[in-house]
PDB file of C-alpha atoms in Angstrom:
ATOM      1  CA  UNK A   1     -27.211   3.305 -10.732  1.00 36.00           C
ATOM      2  CA  UNK A   2     -28.325   6.394  -9.986  1.00 38.00           C
ATOM      3  CA  UNK A   3     -30.425   5.266  -6.948  1.00 41.00           C
ATOM      4  CA  UNK A   4     -27.683   3.555  -5.414  1.00 44.00           C
ATOM      5  CA  UNK A   5     -27.071   5.975  -1.917  1.00 44.00           C
ATOM      6  CA  UNK A   6     -23.212   4.439  -2.160  1.00 43.00           C
ATOM      7  CA  UNK A   7     -22.532   6.007  -5.858  1.00 44.00           C
ATOM      8  CA  UNK A   8     -22.136   9.344  -5.049  1.00 45.00           C
ATOM      9  CA  UNK A   9     -19.296  12.074  -3.952  1.00 58.00           C
ATOM     10  CA  UNK A  10     -21.557  12.271  -0.726  1.00 71.00           C
ATOM     11  CA  UNK A  11     -21.295   8.536   0.444  1.00 82.00           C
ATOM     12  CA  UNK A  12     -22.563   8.027   3.992  1.00 91.00           C
ATOM     13  CA  UNK A  13     -19.515   5.800   4.844  1.00 94.00           C
ATOM     14  CA  UNK A  14     -21.238   5.055   8.119  1.00 95.00           C
ATOM     15  CA  UNK A  15     -24.322   3.368   7.134  1.00 96.00           C
ATOM     16  CA  UNK A  16     -22.488   1.912   4.058  1.00 95.00           C
ATOM     17  CA  UNK A  17     -20.296   0.232   6.778  1.00 97.00           C
ATOM     18  CA  UNK A  18     -23.677  -0.794   8.819  1.00 97.00           C
ATOM     19  CA  UNK A  19     -25.190  -2.034   5.821  1.00 97.00           C
ATOM     20  CA  UNK A  20     -22.058  -4.300   4.969  1.00 97.00           C
ATOM     21  CA  UNK A  21     -22.079  -5.441   8.403  1.00 97.00           C
ATOM     22  CA  UNK A  22     -25.341  -6.820   8.208  1.00 97.00           C
ATOM     23  CA  UNK A  23     -24.214  -8.739   5.084  1.00 97.00           C
ATOM     24  CA  UNK A  24     -21.353 -10.299   6.943  1.00 97.00           C
ATOM     25  CA  UNK A  25     -23.594 -11.380   9.767  1.00 97.00           C
ATOM     26  CA  UNK A  26     -25.996 -12.915   6.802  1.00 97.00           C
ATOM     27  CA  UNK A  27     -23.240 -15.028   5.282  1.00 96.00           C
ATOM     28  CA  UNK A  28     -22.086 -16.233   8.524  1.00 95.00           C
ATOM     29  CA  UNK A  29     -25.561 -17.872   8.696  1.00 96.00           C
ATOM     30  CA  UNK A  30     -24.809 -19.800   5.142  1.00 96.00           C
ATOM     31  CA  UNK A  31     -23.779 -23.819   5.875  1.00 95.00           C
ATOM     32  CA  UNK A  32     -20.869 -23.453   3.591  1.00 94.00           C
ATOM     33  CA  UNK A  33     -19.367 -20.165   5.570  1.00 94.00           C
ATOM     34  CA  UNK A  34     -15.724 -21.109   5.975  1.00 93.00           C
ATOM     35  CA  UNK A  35     -15.186 -18.265   8.658  1.00 93.00           C
ATOM     36  CA  UNK A  36     -13.733 -16.000   6.099  1.00 95.00           C
ATOM     37  CA  UNK A  37     -14.800 -12.664   4.496  1.00 95.00           C
ATOM     38  CA  UNK A  38     -13.114 -11.041   1.759  1.00 96.00           C
ATOM     39  CA  UNK A  39     -14.286  -7.408   0.480  1.00 97.00           C
ATOM     40  CA  UNK A  40     -13.212  -5.866  -2.958  1.00 97.00           C
ATOM     41  CA  UNK A  41     -14.479  -1.917  -3.633  1.00 96.00           C
ATOM     42  CA  UNK A  42     -13.467   0.171  -6.674  1.00 95.00           C
ATOM     43  CA  UNK A  43     -13.210   4.518  -7.023  1.00 90.00           C
ATOM     44  CA  UNK A  44     -14.402   5.521  -4.102  1.00 86.00           C
ATOM     45  CA  UNK A  45     -16.518   2.467  -3.527  1.00 90.00           C
ATOM     46  CA  UNK A  46     -12.934   0.993  -2.702  1.00 94.00           C
ATOM     47  CA  UNK A  47     -13.166   3.165   0.658  1.00 95.00           C
ATOM     48  CA  UNK A  48     -15.532   0.751   1.940  1.00 95.00           C
ATOM     49  CA  UNK A  49     -12.886  -2.256   2.161  1.00 95.00           C
ATOM     50  CA  UNK A  50     -10.357  -0.159   3.855  1.00 96.00           C
ATOM     51  CA  UNK A  51     -12.895   0.780   6.402  1.00 97.00           C
ATOM     52  CA  UNK A  52     -14.058  -2.441   6.471  1.00 97.00           C
ATOM     53  CA  UNK A  53     -10.596  -3.885   7.353  1.00 96.00           C
ATOM     54  CA  UNK A  54     -10.421  -1.359  10.318  1.00 95.00           C
ATOM     55  CA  UNK A  55     -14.321  -1.949  11.734  1.00 96.00           C
ATOM     56  CA  UNK A  56     -15.377  -4.950  11.190  1.00 96.00           C
ATOM     57  CA  UNK A  57     -13.480  -8.790  11.475  1.00 92.00           C
ATOM     58  CA  UNK A  58     -12.947  -9.652   7.867  1.00 96.00           C
ATOM     59  CA  UNK A  59     -10.148 -11.541   6.449  1.00 96.00           C
ATOM     60  CA  UNK A  60      -8.923 -10.120   3.272  1.00 97.00           C
ATOM     61  CA  UNK A  61      -9.649  -6.453   1.541  1.00 97.00           C
ATOM     62  CA  UNK A  62      -8.563  -5.035  -1.821  1.00 98.00           C
ATOM     63  CA  UNK A  63      -9.523  -1.778  -3.564  1.00 97.00           C
ATOM     64  CA  UNK A  64      -8.911  -0.472  -6.724  1.00 97.00           C
ATOM     65  CA  UNK A  65      -8.206   3.227  -7.051  1.00 95.00           C
ATOM     66  CA  UNK A  66      -9.144   4.235  -3.660  1.00 90.00           C
ATOM     67  CA  UNK A  67     -10.081   7.770  -4.399  1.00 88.00           C
ATOM     68  CA  UNK A  68     -11.145   8.817  -0.899  1.00 92.00           C
ATOM     69  CA  UNK A  69      -9.347   6.704   1.184  1.00 95.00           C
ATOM     70  CA  UNK A  70      -6.913   9.672   2.027  1.00 94.00           C
ATOM     71  CA  UNK A  71      -9.988  11.068   3.545  1.00 93.00           C
ATOM     72  CA  UNK A  72      -9.789   7.800   6.403  1.00 95.00           C
ATOM     73  CA  UNK A  73      -5.985   7.523   6.843  1.00 95.00           C
ATOM     74  CA  UNK A  74      -6.734   7.673  10.796  1.00 93.00           C
ATOM     75  CA  UNK A  75      -8.661   4.548  10.668  1.00 91.00           C
ATOM     76  CA  UNK A  76      -6.087   2.077  10.056  1.00 89.00           C
ATOM     77  CA  UNK A  77      -5.460   1.205  13.713  1.00 88.00           C
ATOM     78  CA  UNK A  78      -7.430  -2.017  14.039  1.00 91.00           C
ATOM     79  CA  UNK A  79      -6.459  -3.244  10.327  1.00 94.00           C
ATOM     80  CA  UNK A  80      -4.788  -6.302  11.219  1.00 94.00           C
ATOM     81  CA  UNK A  81      -5.980  -8.494   7.741  1.00 96.00           C
ATOM     82  CA  UNK A  82      -4.241  -8.487   4.263  1.00 96.00           C
ATOM     83  CA  UNK A  83      -5.167  -5.084   2.628  1.00 97.00           C
ATOM     84  CA  UNK A  84      -4.294  -4.574  -1.065  1.00 97.00           C
ATOM     85  CA  UNK A  85      -4.500  -1.413  -3.142  1.00 97.00           C
ATOM     86  CA  UNK A  86      -4.532  -1.006  -6.781  1.00 97.00           C
ATOM     87  CA  UNK A  87      -3.539   2.526  -7.116  1.00 96.00           C
ATOM     88  CA  UNK A  88      -3.489   4.637 -10.730  1.00 95.00           C
ATOM     89  CA  UNK A  89      -0.264   7.009 -11.147  1.00 93.00           C
ATOM     90  CA  UNK A  90      -2.825   9.271 -13.482  1.00 92.00           C
ATOM     91  CA  UNK A  91      -5.603   8.990 -11.558  1.00 91.00           C
ATOM     92  CA  UNK A  92      -8.249  12.208 -11.951  1.00 91.00           C
ATOM     93  CA  UNK A  93     -10.316  11.398  -9.359  1.00 91.00           C
ATOM     94  CA  UNK A  94      -7.686  11.975  -6.590  1.00 90.00           C
ATOM     95  CA  UNK A  95      -5.187  14.537  -6.198  1.00 90.00           C
ATOM     96  CA  UNK A  96      -1.732  13.349  -6.354  1.00 89.00           C
ATOM     97  CA  UNK A  97      -1.032  15.326  -2.981  1.00 93.00           C
ATOM     98  CA  UNK A  98      -3.550  12.739  -2.026  1.00 93.00           C
ATOM     99  CA  UNK A  99      -2.323  10.094  -3.673  1.00 92.00           C
ATOM    100  CA  UNK A 100       1.134  10.684  -2.085  1.00 93.00           C
ATOM    101  CA  UNK A 101      -0.493  11.111   1.662  1.00 94.00           C
ATOM    102  CA  UNK A 102      -2.094   7.194   1.361  1.00 95.00           C
ATOM    103  CA  UNK A 103       0.785   5.898   0.296  1.00 94.00           C
ATOM    104  CA  UNK A 104       2.887   7.835   3.158  1.00 94.00           C
ATOM    105  CA  UNK A 105       0.602   6.374   5.567  1.00 94.00           C
ATOM    106  CA  UNK A 106       0.100   2.618   4.844  1.00 94.00           C
ATOM    107  CA  UNK A 107       3.482   1.788   2.968  1.00 91.00           C
ATOM    108  CA  UNK A 108       5.558  -0.003   5.171  1.00 89.00           C
ATOM    109  CA  UNK A 109       2.772  -1.978   7.419  1.00 90.00           C
ATOM    110  CA  UNK A 110       3.360  -5.688   7.328  1.00 87.00           C
ATOM    111  CA  UNK A 111      -0.181  -6.720   6.495  1.00 93.00           C
ATOM    112  CA  UNK A 112      -0.991  -3.770   3.368  1.00 95.00           C
ATOM    113  CA  UNK A 113       0.361  -3.648   0.182  1.00 95.00           C
ATOM    114  CA  UNK A 114      -0.393  -0.947  -2.391  1.00 96.00           C
ATOM    115  CA  UNK A 115       0.797  -1.357  -5.961  1.00 96.00           C
ATOM    116  CA  UNK A 116       0.729   1.861  -8.140  1.00 95.00           C
ATOM    117  CA  UNK A 117       0.282   0.972 -11.665  1.00 97.00           C
ATOM    118  CA  UNK A 118       1.154   3.448 -15.088  1.00 96.00           C
ATOM    119  CA  UNK A 119      -2.454   4.173 -15.986  1.00 96.00           C
ATOM    120  CA  UNK A 120      -5.197   6.248 -15.505  1.00 95.00           C
ATOM    121  CA  UNK A 121      -8.460   5.642 -13.075  1.00 95.00           C
ATOM    122  CA  UNK A 122     -10.441   2.793 -14.284  1.00 95.00           C
ATOM    123  CA  UNK A 123      -7.422   0.722 -15.824  1.00 97.00           C
ATOM    124  CA  UNK A 124      -9.066  -2.689 -14.961  1.00 97.00           C
ATOM    125  CA  UNK A 125     -12.593  -1.482 -16.269  1.00 96.00           C
ATOM    126  CA  UNK A 126     -13.217  -3.839 -19.040  1.00 95.00           C
ATOM    127  CA  UNK A 127     -16.486  -1.903 -20.180  1.00 96.00           C
ATOM    128  CA  UNK A 128     -14.565   1.132 -20.196  1.00 95.00           C
ATOM    129  CA  UNK A 129     -11.790   0.973 -23.512  1.00 95.00           C
ATOM    130  CA  UNK A 130     -10.804   4.546 -23.244  1.00 95.00           C
ATOM    131  CA  UNK A 131      -9.285   3.622 -19.813  1.00 95.00           C
ATOM    132  CA  UNK A 132      -8.840  -0.059 -19.975  1.00 97.00           C
ATOM    133  CA  UNK A 133      -5.122  -1.155 -20.163  1.00 97.00           C
ATOM    134  CA  UNK A 134      -5.150  -5.024 -20.709  1.00 98.00           C
ATOM    135  CA  UNK A 135      -1.678  -5.685 -19.514  1.00 98.00           C
ATOM    136  CA  UNK A 136      -2.304  -3.396 -15.780  1.00 98.00           C
ATOM    137  CA  UNK A 137      -5.586  -5.335 -15.198  1.00 98.00           C
ATOM    138  CA  UNK A 138      -4.552  -8.388 -15.902  1.00 98.00           C
ATOM    139  CA  UNK A 139      -1.534  -7.722 -13.217  1.00 98.00           C
ATOM    140  CA  UNK A 140      -3.736  -6.207 -10.782  1.00 98.00           C
ATOM    141  CA  UNK A 141      -6.337  -9.042 -11.043  1.00 98.00           C
ATOM    142  CA  UNK A 142      -3.549 -11.573 -10.814  1.00 98.00           C
ATOM    143  CA  UNK A 143      -2.232 -10.042  -7.401  1.00 98.00           C
ATOM    144  CA  UNK A 144      -5.998  -9.846  -6.405  1.00 98.00           C
ATOM    145  CA  UNK A 145      -6.755 -13.640  -7.305  1.00 97.00           C
ATOM    146  CA  UNK A 146      -3.432 -14.147  -5.212  1.00 97.00           C
ATOM    147  CA  UNK A 147      -4.968 -12.355  -2.185  1.00 96.00           C
ATOM    148  CA  UNK A 148      -8.259 -13.792  -2.181  1.00 96.00           C
ATOM    149  CA  UNK A 149      -7.206 -17.357  -2.516  1.00 94.00           C
ATOM    150  CA  UNK A 150      -5.749 -17.111   1.352  1.00 91.00           C
ATOM    151  CA  UNK A 151      -9.480 -17.282   2.090  1.00 91.00           C
ATOM    152  CA  UNK A 152      -9.427 -20.685   1.227  1.00 86.00           C
ATOM    153  CA  UNK A 153      -6.341 -21.875   2.977  1.00 64.00           C
TER     154      UNK A 153
END
């Protein structure tokens, strides 16, 4: 929505991470909490799971498109949980050089998986038929479900 303070290019990620941490603390009070937290984000919102992996105690993070992660590549030092990124090769929201920076900085770290899809930004968005690519979305969804299943182990 337009009133969502995390929907603009000028996202206050520090504030957003504090909000996420507050939510995590609340979840930990639930009687059915199993000790594991997973976070998924899309587009610029994929930066939030990435930063959560570094700054918070989470079990799994998934990011689709990750259009602003390149600006926070120095924040990977404390990432110990599995991190899964689904990136678009033809992404109009991120310059190719920044996509290359993300891949160069993160590929090869044992707990980080990056998949690059021959599609545009939004390929998994079922609400946008112009961008939605069912076979790529299904592949990304299957990979996401597989990593999220580890939350129940």
